[in-house]
Amino acid sequence: MMKRGTLLIIMMISTLGTYSFKNNTEDAKKTSFASYYHDKFNGRKTASGDIFSNSKMTAANRTLPFGTMVKVTNLRSGKSVVVEINDRGPFHSARALDLSKAAFQAIGNTARGTMPVEYEIIDNG
């Protein structure tokens, strides 16, 4: 009985200790899926007012502020790319990011259409 109680207390302390180091949950790494823009969007205005180009390292997200720099890692390949948020979307609940084609190709295969990713904010613009 005493060993079980001690173990429970140790587990609680270690769990609470982990949370106390993550003061800002916005900086935490998140996992989701990413897709990429179709070429038809080239030359159109993004929600931030930028002109979209599939050759730039940019991305869309529903909530992150424009200008935020985000490191995106393909969970299949382990490759990473840094993109700037300059648009709103994707408008699909299972995906957190729409990457430019250049950013998507840098870390994944466009033949797949989507990829599982981990992403984290590296600069809030």
Tab-separated table of N, CA, C and O in Angstrom:
chain	number	residue	atom	x	y	z
A	1	MET	N	0.830	-1.199	0.000
A	1	MET	CA	0.000	0.000	0.000
A	1	MET	C	0.874	1.262	0.000
A	1	MET	O	0.608	2.188	-0.737
A	2	MET	N	1.900	1.264	0.815
A	2	MET	CA	2.767	2.432	0.916
A	2	MET	C	3.488	2.696	-0.419
A	2	MET	O	3.616	3.832	-0.833
A	3	LYS	N	3.933	1.622	-1.091
A	3	LYS	CA	4.634	1.779	-2.367
A	3	LYS	C	3.706	2.375	-3.424
A	3	LYS	O	4.099	3.232	-4.198
A	4	ARG	N	2.464	1.918	-3.441
A	4	ARG	CA	1.500	2.422	-4.422
A	4	ARG	C	1.233	3.905	-4.192
A	4	ARG	O	1.167	4.689	-5.135
A	5	GLY	N	1.074	4.306	-2.953
A	5	GLY	CA	0.833	5.715	-2.612
A	5	GLY	C	2.007	6.593	-2.992
A	5	GLY	O	1.849	7.688	-3.531
A	6	THR	N	3.220	6.099	-2.714
A	6	THR	CA	4.421	6.847	-3.065
A	6	THR	C	4.531	6.986	-4.574
A	6	THR	O	4.835	8.063	-5.092
A	7	LEU	N	4.264	5.917	-5.293
A	7	LEU	CA	4.308	5.951	-6.754
A	7	LEU	C	3.296	6.952	-7.302
A	7	LEU	O	3.592	7.725	-8.212
A	8	LEU	N	2.101	6.959	-6.736
A	8	LEU	CA	1.059	7.888	-7.180
A	8	LEU	C	1.501	9.337	-6.974
A	8	LEU	O	1.332	10.177	-7.854
A	9	ILE	N	2.103	9.623	-5.830
A	9	ILE	CA	2.574	10.985	-5.544
A	9	ILE	C	3.677	11.383	-6.511
A	9	ILE	O	3.681	12.486	-7.064
A	10	ILE	N	4.603	10.471	-6.785
A	10	ILE	CA	5.686	10.760	-7.732
A	10	ILE	C	5.125	11.040	-9.110
A	10	ILE	O	5.540	11.980	-9.792
A	11	MET	N	4.139	10.239	-9.544
A	11	MET	CA	3.526	10.449	-10.856
A	11	MET	C	2.832	11.798	-10.926
A	11	MET	O	2.929	12.511	-11.925
A	12	MET	N	2.132	12.178	-9.851
A	12	MET	CA	1.428	13.463	-9.842
A	12	MET	C	2.418	14.626	-9.917
A	12	MET	O	2.219	15.574	-10.666
A	13	ILE	N	3.491	14.543	-9.156
A	13	ILE	CA	4.497	15.609	-9.153
A	13	ILE	C	5.141	15.728	-10.528
A	13	ILE	O	5.313	16.828	-11.058
A	14	SER	N	5.480	14.602	-11.145
A	14	SER	CA	6.132	14.666	-12.453
A	14	SER	C	5.192	15.226	-13.513
A	14	SER	O	5.603	15.973	-14.385
A	15	THR	N	3.916	14.877	-13.421
A	15	THR	CA	2.941	15.409	-14.382
A	15	THR	C	2.761	16.909	-14.183
A	15	THR	O	2.793	17.683	-15.135
A	16	LEU	N	2.588	17.338	-12.956
A	16	LEU	CA	2.418	18.764	-12.682
A	16	LEU	C	3.675	19.540	-13.044
A	16	LEU	O	3.609	20.651	-13.537
A	17	GLY	N	4.837	18.940	-12.820
A	17	GLY	CA	6.103	19.585	-13.155
A	17	GLY	C	6.213	19.845	-14.646
A	17	GLY	O	6.711	20.874	-15.071
A	18	THR	N	5.744	18.927	-15.450
A	18	THR	CA	5.776	19.088	-16.901
A	18	THR	C	4.924	20.272	-17.322
A	18	THR	O	5.327	21.079	-18.146
A	19	TYR	N	3.747	20.412	-16.731
A	19	TYR	CA	2.864	21.515	-17.102
A	19	TYR	C	3.426	22.867	-16.694
A	19	TYR	O	3.248	23.845	-17.388
A	20	SER	N	4.113	22.949	-15.582
A	20	SER	CA	4.604	24.236	-15.109
A	20	SER	C	5.655	24.823	-16.040
A	20	SER	O	5.854	26.022	-16.070
A	21	PHE	N	6.347	23.983	-16.832
A	21	PHE	CA	7.344	24.494	-17.762
A	21	PHE	C	6.716	25.026	-19.038
A	21	PHE	O	7.337	25.764	-19.769
A	22	LYS	N	5.489	24.642	-19.322
A	22	LYS	CA	4.819	25.103	-20.542
A	22	LYS	C	3.866	26.246	-20.194
A	22	LYS	O	2.667	26.092	-20.209
A	23	ASN	N	4.434	27.391	-19.875
A	23	ASN	CA	3.618	28.542	-19.509
A	23	ASN	C	2.803	29.057	-20.686
A	23	ASN	O	1.688	29.504	-20.533
A	24	ASN	N	3.386	29.010	-21.868
A	24	ASN	CA	2.704	29.530	-23.050
A	24	ASN	C	2.386	28.367	-23.981
A	24	ASN	O	3.231	27.916	-24.724
A	25	THR	N	1.145	27.907	-23.948
A	25	THR	CA	0.776	26.752	-24.758
A	25	THR	C	0.763	27.082	-26.245
A	25	THR	O	0.781	26.192	-27.065
A	26	GLU	N	0.759	28.368	-26.612
A	26	GLU	CA	0.812	28.753	-28.018
A	26	GLU	C	2.150	28.351	-28.648
A	26	GLU	O	2.247	28.185	-29.846
A	27	ASP	N	3.200	28.243	-27.824
A	27	ASP	CA	4.519	27.887	-28.336
A	27	ASP	C	4.714	26.384	-28.452
A	27	ASP	O	5.729	25.933	-28.958
A	28	ALA	N	3.759	25.623	-27.971
A	28	ALA	CA	3.893	24.172	-27.998
A	28	ALA	C	3.804	23.645	-29.424
A	28	ALA	O	3.156	24.230	-30.278
A	29	LYS	N	4.463	22.509	-29.642
A	29	LYS	CA	4.372	21.856	-30.949
A	29	LYS	C	2.995	21.225	-31.082
A	29	LYS	O	2.459	20.694	-30.127
A	30	LYS	N	2.441	21.312	-32.270
A	30	LYS	CA	1.130	20.723	-32.533
A	30	LYS	C	1.245	19.804	-33.732
A	30	LYS	O	2.113	20.000	-34.583
A	31	THR	N	0.382	18.809	-33.805
A	31	THR	CA	0.374	17.929	-34.971
A	31	THR	C	-0.972	18.039	-35.670
A	31	THR	O	-2.003	18.245	-35.032
A	32	SER	N	-0.938	17.920	-36.972
A	32	SER	CA	-2.142	17.991	-37.794
A	32	SER	C	-1.779	17.506	-39.190
A	32	SER	O	-0.802	16.783	-39.361
A	33	PHE	N	-2.545	17.955	-40.162
A	33	PHE	CA	-2.266	17.651	-41.563
A	33	PHE	C	-2.104	18.954	-42.331
A	33	PHE	O	-2.678	19.972	-41.964
A	34	ALA	N	-1.307	18.895	-43.392
A	34	ALA	CA	-1.120	20.051	-44.260
A	34	ALA	C	-1.443	19.640	-45.690
A	34	ALA	O	-1.228	18.503	-46.095
A	35	SER	N	-1.976	20.603	-46.441
A	35	SER	CA	-2.229	20.423	-47.870
A	35	SER	C	-1.470	21.541	-48.575
A	35	SER	O	-0.730	22.288	-47.942
A	36	TYR	N	-1.660	21.671	-49.878
A	36	TYR	CA	-0.983	22.762	-50.588
A	36	TYR	C	-1.938	23.435	-51.571
A	36	TYR	O	-2.958	22.881	-51.959
A	37	TYR	N	-1.574	24.663	-51.935
A	37	TYR	CA	-2.377	25.483	-52.823
A	37	TYR	C	-2.335	24.974	-54.263
A	37	TYR	O	-1.273	24.606	-54.762
A	38	HIS	N	-3.454	25.055	-54.928
A	38	HIS	CA	-3.523	24.777	-56.363
A	38	HIS	C	-2.893	25.959	-57.106
A	38	HIS	O	-2.926	27.096	-56.631
A	39	ASP	N	-2.336	25.685	-58.276
A	39	ASP	CA	-1.695	26.740	-59.074
A	39	ASP	C	-2.649	27.867	-59.466
A	39	ASP	O	-2.205	28.981	-59.744
A	40	LYS	N	-3.947	27.606	-59.479
A	40	LYS	CA	-4.905	28.642	-59.887
A	40	LYS	C	-4.883	29.859	-58.956
A	40	LYS	O	-5.381	30.921	-59.311
A	41	PHE	N	-4.299	29.721	-57.756
A	41	PHE	CA	-4.251	30.841	-56.809
A	41	PHE	C	-3.069	31.774	-57.048
A	41	PHE	O	-3.002	32.848	-56.458
A	42	ASN	N	-2.131	31.391	-57.909
A	42	ASN	CA	-0.991	32.254	-58.221
A	42	ASN	C	-1.487	33.608	-58.713
A	42	ASN	O	-2.369	33.678	-59.567
A	43	GLY	N	-0.914	34.677	-58.152
A	43	GLY	CA	-1.271	36.026	-58.584
A	43	GLY	C	-2.472	36.616	-57.874
A	43	GLY	O	-2.750	37.805	-58.012
A	44	ARG	N	-3.206	35.808	-57.117
A	44	ARG	CA	-4.367	36.336	-56.382
A	44	ARG	C	-3.921	36.914	-55.040
A	44	ARG	O	-2.900	36.540	-54.492
A	45	LYS	N	-4.753	37.816	-54.507
A	45	LYS	CA	-4.456	38.403	-53.206
A	45	LYS	C	-4.788	37.414	-52.093
A	45	LYS	O	-5.820	36.730	-52.137
A	46	THR	N	-3.906	37.372	-51.090
A	46	THR	CA	-4.188	36.566	-49.896
A	46	THR	C	-4.972	37.433	-48.911
A	46	THR	O	-5.126	38.638	-49.117
A	47	ALA	N	-5.422	36.833	-47.824
A	47	ALA	CA	-6.174	37.580	-46.810
A	47	ALA	C	-5.338	38.702	-46.189
A	47	ALA	O	-5.884	39.688	-45.709
A	48	SER	N	-4.012	38.557	-46.212
A	48	SER	CA	-3.138	39.596	-45.644
A	48	SER	C	-2.882	40.737	-46.626
A	48	SER	O	-2.303	41.744	-46.266
A	49	GLY	N	-3.306	40.547	-47.889
A	49	GLY	CA	-3.065	41.561	-48.918
A	49	GLY	C	-1.869	41.246	-49.801
A	49	GLY	O	-1.654	41.897	-50.820
A	50	ASP	N	-1.060	40.237	-49.402
A	50	ASP	CA	0.067	39.813	-50.237
A	50	ASP	C	-0.463	39.187	-51.528
A	50	ASP	O	-1.564	38.645	-51.555
A	51	ILE	N	0.348	39.228	-52.561
A	51	ILE	CA	0.023	38.512	-53.797
A	51	ILE	C	0.575	37.093	-53.638
A	51	ILE	O	1.758	36.907	-53.356
A	52	PHE	N	-0.286	36.102	-53.823
A	52	PHE	CA	0.129	34.717	-53.617
A	52	PHE	C	1.040	34.227	-54.727
A	52	PHE	O	0.824	34.496	-55.904
A	53	SER	N	2.071	33.486	-54.322
A	53	SER	CA	2.961	32.816	-55.276
A	53	SER	C	3.282	31.425	-54.747
A	53	SER	O	3.733	31.290	-53.603
A	54	ASN	N	3.049	30.410	-55.553
A	54	ASN	CA	3.338	29.037	-55.151
A	54	ASN	C	4.836	28.766	-55.045
A	54	ASN	O	5.238	27.704	-54.602
A	55	SER	N	5.680	29.738	-55.441
A	55	SER	CA	7.125	29.549	-55.349
A	55	SER	C	7.708	30.135	-54.065
A	55	SER	O	8.888	29.954	-53.785
A	56	LYS	N	6.897	30.832	-53.254
A	56	LYS	CA	7.368	31.408	-51.986
A	56	LYS	C	7.103	30.432	-50.844
A	56	LYS	O	6.272	29.532	-50.957
A	57	MET	N	7.798	30.616	-49.735
A	57	MET	CA	7.626	29.764	-48.554
A	57	MET	C	6.583	30.397	-47.621
A	57	MET	O	6.912	31.068	-46.652
A	58	THR	N	5.309	30.193	-47.986
A	58	THR	CA	4.212	30.776	-47.222
A	58	THR	C	3.172	29.709	-46.900
A	58	THR	O	3.214	28.601	-47.446
A	59	ALA	N	2.241	30.077	-46.010
A	59	ALA	CA	1.185	29.144	-45.620
A	59	ALA	C	-0.036	29.904	-45.125
A	59	ALA	O	0.047	31.074	-44.758
A	60	ALA	N	-1.146	29.179	-45.117
A	60	ALA	CA	-2.394	29.707	-44.557
A	60	ALA	C	-2.713	28.940	-43.282
A	60	ALA	O	-2.450	27.738	-43.181
A	61	ASN	N	-3.271	29.673	-42.307
A	61	ASN	CA	-3.747	29.084	-41.062
A	61	ASN	C	-4.976	29.880	-40.649
A	61	ASN	O	-5.070	31.067	-40.931
A	62	ARG	N	-5.896	29.243	-39.956
A	62	ARG	CA	-7.153	29.919	-39.595
A	62	ARG	C	-6.975	30.989	-38.529
A	62	ARG	O	-7.720	31.965	-38.523
A	63	THR	N	-5.989	30.850	-37.611
A	63	THR	CA	-5.939	31.757	-36.463
A	63	THR	C	-4.612	32.466	-36.220
A	63	THR	O	-4.600	33.512	-35.582
A	64	LEU	N	-3.489	31.923	-36.676
A	64	LEU	CA	-2.194	32.552	-36.380
A	64	LEU	C	-2.099	33.915	-37.051
A	64	LEU	O	-2.549	34.084	-38.182
A	65	PRO	N	-1.494	34.896	-36.370
A	65	PRO	CA	-1.371	36.241	-36.954
A	65	PRO	C	-0.518	36.228	-38.226
A	65	PRO	O	0.431	35.453	-38.342
A	66	PHE	N	-0.866	37.114	-39.163
A	66	PHE	CA	-0.069	37.265	-40.380
A	66	PHE	C	1.357	37.655	-39.987
A	66	PHE	O	1.562	38.418	-39.054
A	67	GLY	N	2.319	37.118	-40.704
A	67	GLY	CA	3.730	37.407	-40.410
A	67	GLY	C	4.364	36.403	-39.456
A	67	GLY	O	5.569	36.425	-39.263
A	68	THR	N	3.562	35.533	-38.856
A	68	THR	CA	4.099	34.520	-37.944
A	68	THR	C	4.933	33.520	-38.738
A	68	THR	O	4.502	33.041	-39.782
A	69	MET	N	6.121	33.232	-38.233
A	69	MET	CA	7.002	32.242	-38.861
A	69	MET	C	6.780	30.904	-38.154
A	69	MET	O	6.830	30.836	-36.925
A	70	VAL	N	6.534	29.877	-38.944
A	70	VAL	CA	6.187	28.565	-38.405
A	70	VAL	C	7.108	27.504	-39.010
A	70	VAL	O	7.295	27.464	-40.225
A	71	LYS	N	7.676	26.678	-38.142
A	71	LYS	CA	8.478	25.543	-38.607
A	71	LYS	C	7.528	24.363	-38.781
A	71	LYS	O	6.826	23.981	-37.848
A	72	VAL	N	7.504	23.801	-39.990
A	72	VAL	CA	6.612	22.687	-40.316
A	72	VAL	C	7.485	21.472	-40.633
A	72	VAL	O	8.374	21.547	-41.480
A	73	THR	N	7.213	20.356	-39.950
A	73	THR	CA	7.977	19.126	-40.158
A	73	THR	C	7.058	18.027	-40.654
A	73	THR	O	6.016	17.766	-40.049
A	74	ASN	N	7.422	17.397	-41.759
A	74	ASN	CA	6.685	16.257	-42.300
A	74	ASN	C	6.966	15.070	-41.380
A	74	ASN	O	8.117	14.669	-41.209
A	75	LEU	N	5.933	14.506	-40.770
A	75	LEU	CA	6.123	13.400	-39.837
A	75	LEU	C	6.519	12.104	-40.537
A	75	LEU	O	7.026	11.191	-39.886
A	76	ARG	N	6.309	12.011	-41.836
A	76	ARG	CA	6.729	10.813	-42.577
A	76	ARG	C	8.219	10.854	-42.895
A	76	ARG	O	8.923	9.867	-42.765
A	77	SER	N	8.703	12.015	-43.377
A	77	SER	CA	10.091	12.108	-43.859
A	77	SER	C	11.045	12.718	-42.836
A	77	SER	O	12.253	12.556	-42.956
A	78	GLY	N	10.502	13.467	-41.871
A	78	GLY	CA	11.357	14.154	-40.903
A	78	GLY	C	11.910	15.471	-41.428
A	78	GLY	O	12.593	16.194	-40.720
A	79	LYS	N	11.619	15.824	-42.691
A	79	LYS	CA	12.103	17.074	-43.280
A	79	LYS	C	11.289	18.251	-42.763
A	79	LYS	O	10.097	18.119	-42.523
A	80	SER	N	11.964	19.407	-42.633
A	80	SER	CA	11.306	20.614	-42.128
A	80	SER	C	11.483	21.784	-43.076
A	80	SER	O	12.437	21.830	-43.851
A	81	VAL	N	10.567	22.735	-42.957
A	81	VAL	CA	10.628	23.979	-43.715
A	81	VAL	C	10.057	25.084	-42.820
A	81	VAL	O	9.235	24.813	-41.949
A	82	VAL	N	10.523	26.312	-43.022
A	82	VAL	CA	9.979	27.456	-42.285
A	82	VAL	C	9.138	28.278	-43.253
A	82	VAL	O	9.593	28.619	-44.347
A	83	VAL	N	7.900	28.562	-42.848
A	83	VAL	CA	6.981	29.324	-43.694
A	83	VAL	C	6.445	30.535	-42.938
A	83	VAL	O	6.443	30.557	-41.709
A	84	GLU	N	5.988	31.515	-43.700
A	84	GLU	CA	5.347	32.699	-43.126
A	84	GLU	C	3.843	32.597	-43.354
A	84	GLU	O	3.395	32.320	-44.464
A	85	ILE	N	3.073	32.837	-42.303
A	85	ILE	CA	1.613	32.832	-42.425
A	85	ILE	C	1.184	34.137	-43.089
A	85	ILE	O	1.466	35.220	-42.581
A	86	ASN	N	0.521	34.023	-44.268
A	86	ASN	CA	0.067	35.233	-44.952
A	86	ASN	C	-1.350	35.088	-45.514
A	86	ASN	O	-1.793	35.920	-46.295
A	87	ASP	N	-2.053	34.030	-45.085
A	87	ASP	CA	-3.404	33.822	-45.609
A	87	ASP	C	-4.235	33.067	-44.582
A	87	ASP	O	-3.719	32.530	-43.607
A	88	ARG	N	-5.543	33.023	-44.812
A	88	ARG	CA	-6.472	32.292	-43.953
A	88	ARG	C	-6.874	30.990	-44.631
A	88	ARG	O	-7.008	30.920	-45.855
A	89	GLY	N	-7.099	29.983	-43.837
A	89	GLY	CA	-7.447	28.656	-44.325
A	89	GLY	C	-6.604	27.656	-43.572
A	89	GLY	O	-5.902	28.042	-42.641
A	90	PRO	N	-6.602	26.430	-43.887
A	90	PRO	CA	-7.493	25.776	-44.843
A	90	PRO	C	-8.896	25.647	-44.257
A	90	PRO	O	-9.058	25.635	-43.033
A	91	PHE	N	-9.861	25.543	-45.105
A	91	PHE	CA	-11.244	25.465	-44.642
A	91	PHE	C	-11.712	24.015	-44.646
A	91	PHE	O	-12.758	23.674	-45.168
A	92	HIS	N	-10.879	23.184	-44.052
A	92	HIS	CA	-11.146	21.761	-43.886
A	92	HIS	C	-10.734	21.434	-42.458
A	92	HIS	O	-9.588	21.663	-42.077
A	93	SER	N	-11.640	20.924	-41.646
A	93	SER	CA	-11.401	20.767	-40.219
A	93	SER	C	-10.245	19.842	-39.875
A	93	SER	O	-9.653	19.967	-38.812
A	94	ALA	N	-9.882	18.923	-40.761
A	94	ALA	CA	-8.815	17.971	-40.451
A	94	ALA	C	-7.421	18.529	-40.733
A	94	ALA	O	-6.428	17.887	-40.430
A	95	ARG	N	-7.338	19.730	-41.337
A	95	ARG	CA	-6.037	20.290	-41.682
A	95	ARG	C	-5.822	21.627	-40.990
A	95	ARG	O	-6.739	22.441	-40.902
A	96	ALA	N	-4.579	21.869	-40.557
A	96	ALA	CA	-4.249	23.123	-39.880
A	96	ALA	C	-3.532	24.099	-40.788
A	96	ALA	O	-3.522	25.294	-40.524
A	97	LEU	N	-2.901	23.596	-41.847
A	97	LEU	CA	-2.096	24.452	-42.716
A	97	LEU	C	-2.336	24.142	-44.181
A	97	LEU	O	-2.499	22.984	-44.559
A	98	ASP	N	-2.349	25.195	-44.985
A	98	ASP	CA	-2.270	25.097	-46.443
A	98	ASP	C	-0.912	25.679	-46.788
A	98	ASP	O	-0.671	26.866	-46.559
A	99	LEU	N	-0.024	24.875	-47.321
A	99	LEU	CA	1.315	25.338	-47.678
A	99	LEU	C	1.369	25.743	-49.143
A	99	LEU	O	0.624	25.208	-49.967
A	100	SER	N	2.278	26.670	-49.457
A	100	SER	CA	2.545	26.933	-50.867
A	100	SER	C	3.123	25.646	-51.449
A	100	SER	O	3.650	24.797	-50.732
A	101	LYS	N	3.031	25.503	-52.763
A	101	LYS	CA	3.541	24.279	-53.392
A	101	LYS	C	5.046	24.122	-53.144
A	101	LYS	O	5.530	23.014	-52.892
A	102	ALA	N	5.800	25.230	-53.170
A	102	ALA	CA	7.251	25.160	-52.940
A	102	ALA	C	7.554	24.630	-51.538
A	102	ALA	O	8.444	23.797	-51.361
A	103	ALA	N	6.810	25.101	-50.546
A	103	ALA	CA	7.029	24.646	-49.169
A	103	ALA	C	6.657	23.173	-49.029
A	103	ALA	O	7.365	22.393	-48.389
A	104	PHE	N	5.537	22.778	-49.629
A	104	PHE	CA	5.081	21.383	-49.565
A	104	PHE	C	6.107	20.468	-50.225
A	104	PHE	O	6.496	19.436	-49.670
A	105	GLN	N	6.587	20.852	-51.426
A	105	GLN	CA	7.557	20.030	-52.158
A	105	GLN	C	8.890	19.914	-51.426
A	105	GLN	O	9.586	18.912	-51.563
A	106	ALA	N	9.239	20.942	-50.644
A	106	ALA	CA	10.513	20.921	-49.922
A	106	ALA	C	10.546	19.807	-48.873
A	106	ALA	O	11.614	19.311	-48.521
A	107	ILE	N	9.368	19.410	-48.374
A	107	ILE	CA	9.340	18.400	-47.305
A	107	ILE	C	8.483	17.180	-47.635
A	107	ILE	O	8.472	16.214	-46.868
A	108	GLY	N	7.747	17.218	-48.743
A	108	GLY	CA	6.861	16.099	-49.051
A	108	GLY	C	6.621	15.918	-50.538
A	108	GLY	O	7.208	16.603	-51.367
A	109	ASN	N	5.725	15.002	-50.844
A	109	ASN	CA	5.412	14.629	-52.218
A	109	ASN	C	4.026	15.159	-52.583
A	109	ASN	O	3.029	14.749	-51.986
A	110	THR	N	3.954	16.050	-53.588
A	110	THR	CA	2.670	16.653	-53.960
A	110	THR	C	1.695	15.632	-54.540
A	110	THR	O	0.497	15.890	-54.591
A	111	ALA	N	2.172	14.466	-54.956
A	111	ALA	CA	1.269	13.431	-55.466
A	111	ALA	C	0.325	12.928	-54.377
A	111	ALA	O	-0.762	12.424	-54.659
A	112	ARG	N	0.720	13.091	-53.124
A	112	ARG	CA	-0.116	12.629	-52.010
A	112	ARG	C	-1.218	13.618	-51.638
A	112	ARG	O	-2.215	13.221	-51.081
A	113	GLY	N	-1.015	14.896	-51.874
A	113	GLY	CA	-2.053	15.892	-51.586
A	113	GLY	C	-2.041	16.429	-50.175
A	113	GLY	O	-2.206	17.613	-49.966
A	114	THR	N	-1.880	15.559	-49.191
A	114	THR	CA	-1.768	15.998	-47.794
A	114	THR	C	-0.642	15.214	-47.135
A	114	THR	O	-0.203	14.183	-47.650
A	115	MET	N	-0.195	15.721	-45.992
A	115	MET	CA	0.808	14.997	-45.215
A	115	MET	C	0.619	15.300	-43.736
A	115	MET	O	0.161	16.385	-43.373
A	116	PRO	N	0.951	14.332	-42.882
A	116	PRO	CA	0.907	14.594	-41.442
A	116	PRO	C	2.098	15.470	-41.069
A	116	PRO	O	3.218	15.222	-41.525
A	117	VAL	N	1.843	16.509	-40.280
A	117	VAL	CA	2.913	17.441	-39.919
A	117	VAL	C	2.892	17.755	-38.422
A	117	VAL	O	1.876	17.600	-37.749
A	118	GLU	N	4.045	18.197	-37.970
A	118	GLU	CA	4.168	18.824	-36.656
A	118	GLU	C	4.558	20.261	-36.962
A	118	GLU	O	5.373	20.504	-37.849
A	119	TYR	N	3.939	21.205	-36.259
A	119	TYR	CA	4.296	22.603	-36.521
A	119	TYR	C	4.427	23.364	-35.227
A	119	TYR	O	3.786	23.058	-34.233
A	120	GLU	N	5.328	24.345	-35.248
A	120	GLU	CA	5.533	25.173	-34.070
A	120	GLU	C	5.899	26.593	-34.490
A	120	GLU	O	6.571	26.803	-35.500
A	121	ILE	N	5.436	27.543	-33.709
A	121	ILE	CA	5.729	28.955	-33.946
A	121	ILE	C	7.179	29.200	-33.568
A	121	ILE	O	7.606	28.831	-32.477
A	122	ILE	N	7.933	29.812	-34.478
A	122	ILE	CA	9.311	30.152	-34.147
A	122	ILE	C	9.509	31.654	-34.044
A	122	ILE	O	10.475	32.113	-33.466
A	123	ASP	N	8.583	32.451	-34.602
A	123	ASP	CA	8.650	33.896	-34.499
A	123	ASP	C	7.252	34.471	-34.738
A	123	ASP	O	6.632	34.171	-35.740
A	124	ASN	N	6.796	35.294	-33.814
A	124	ASN	CA	5.450	35.863	-33.912
A	124	ASN	C	5.377	37.093	-34.803
A	124	ASN	O	4.437	37.858	-34.724
A	125	GLY	N	6.375	37.279	-35.667
A	125	GLY	CA	6.347	38.392	-36.619
A	125	GLY	C	6.607	39.641	-35.909
A	125	GLY	O	6.496	40.713	-36.078
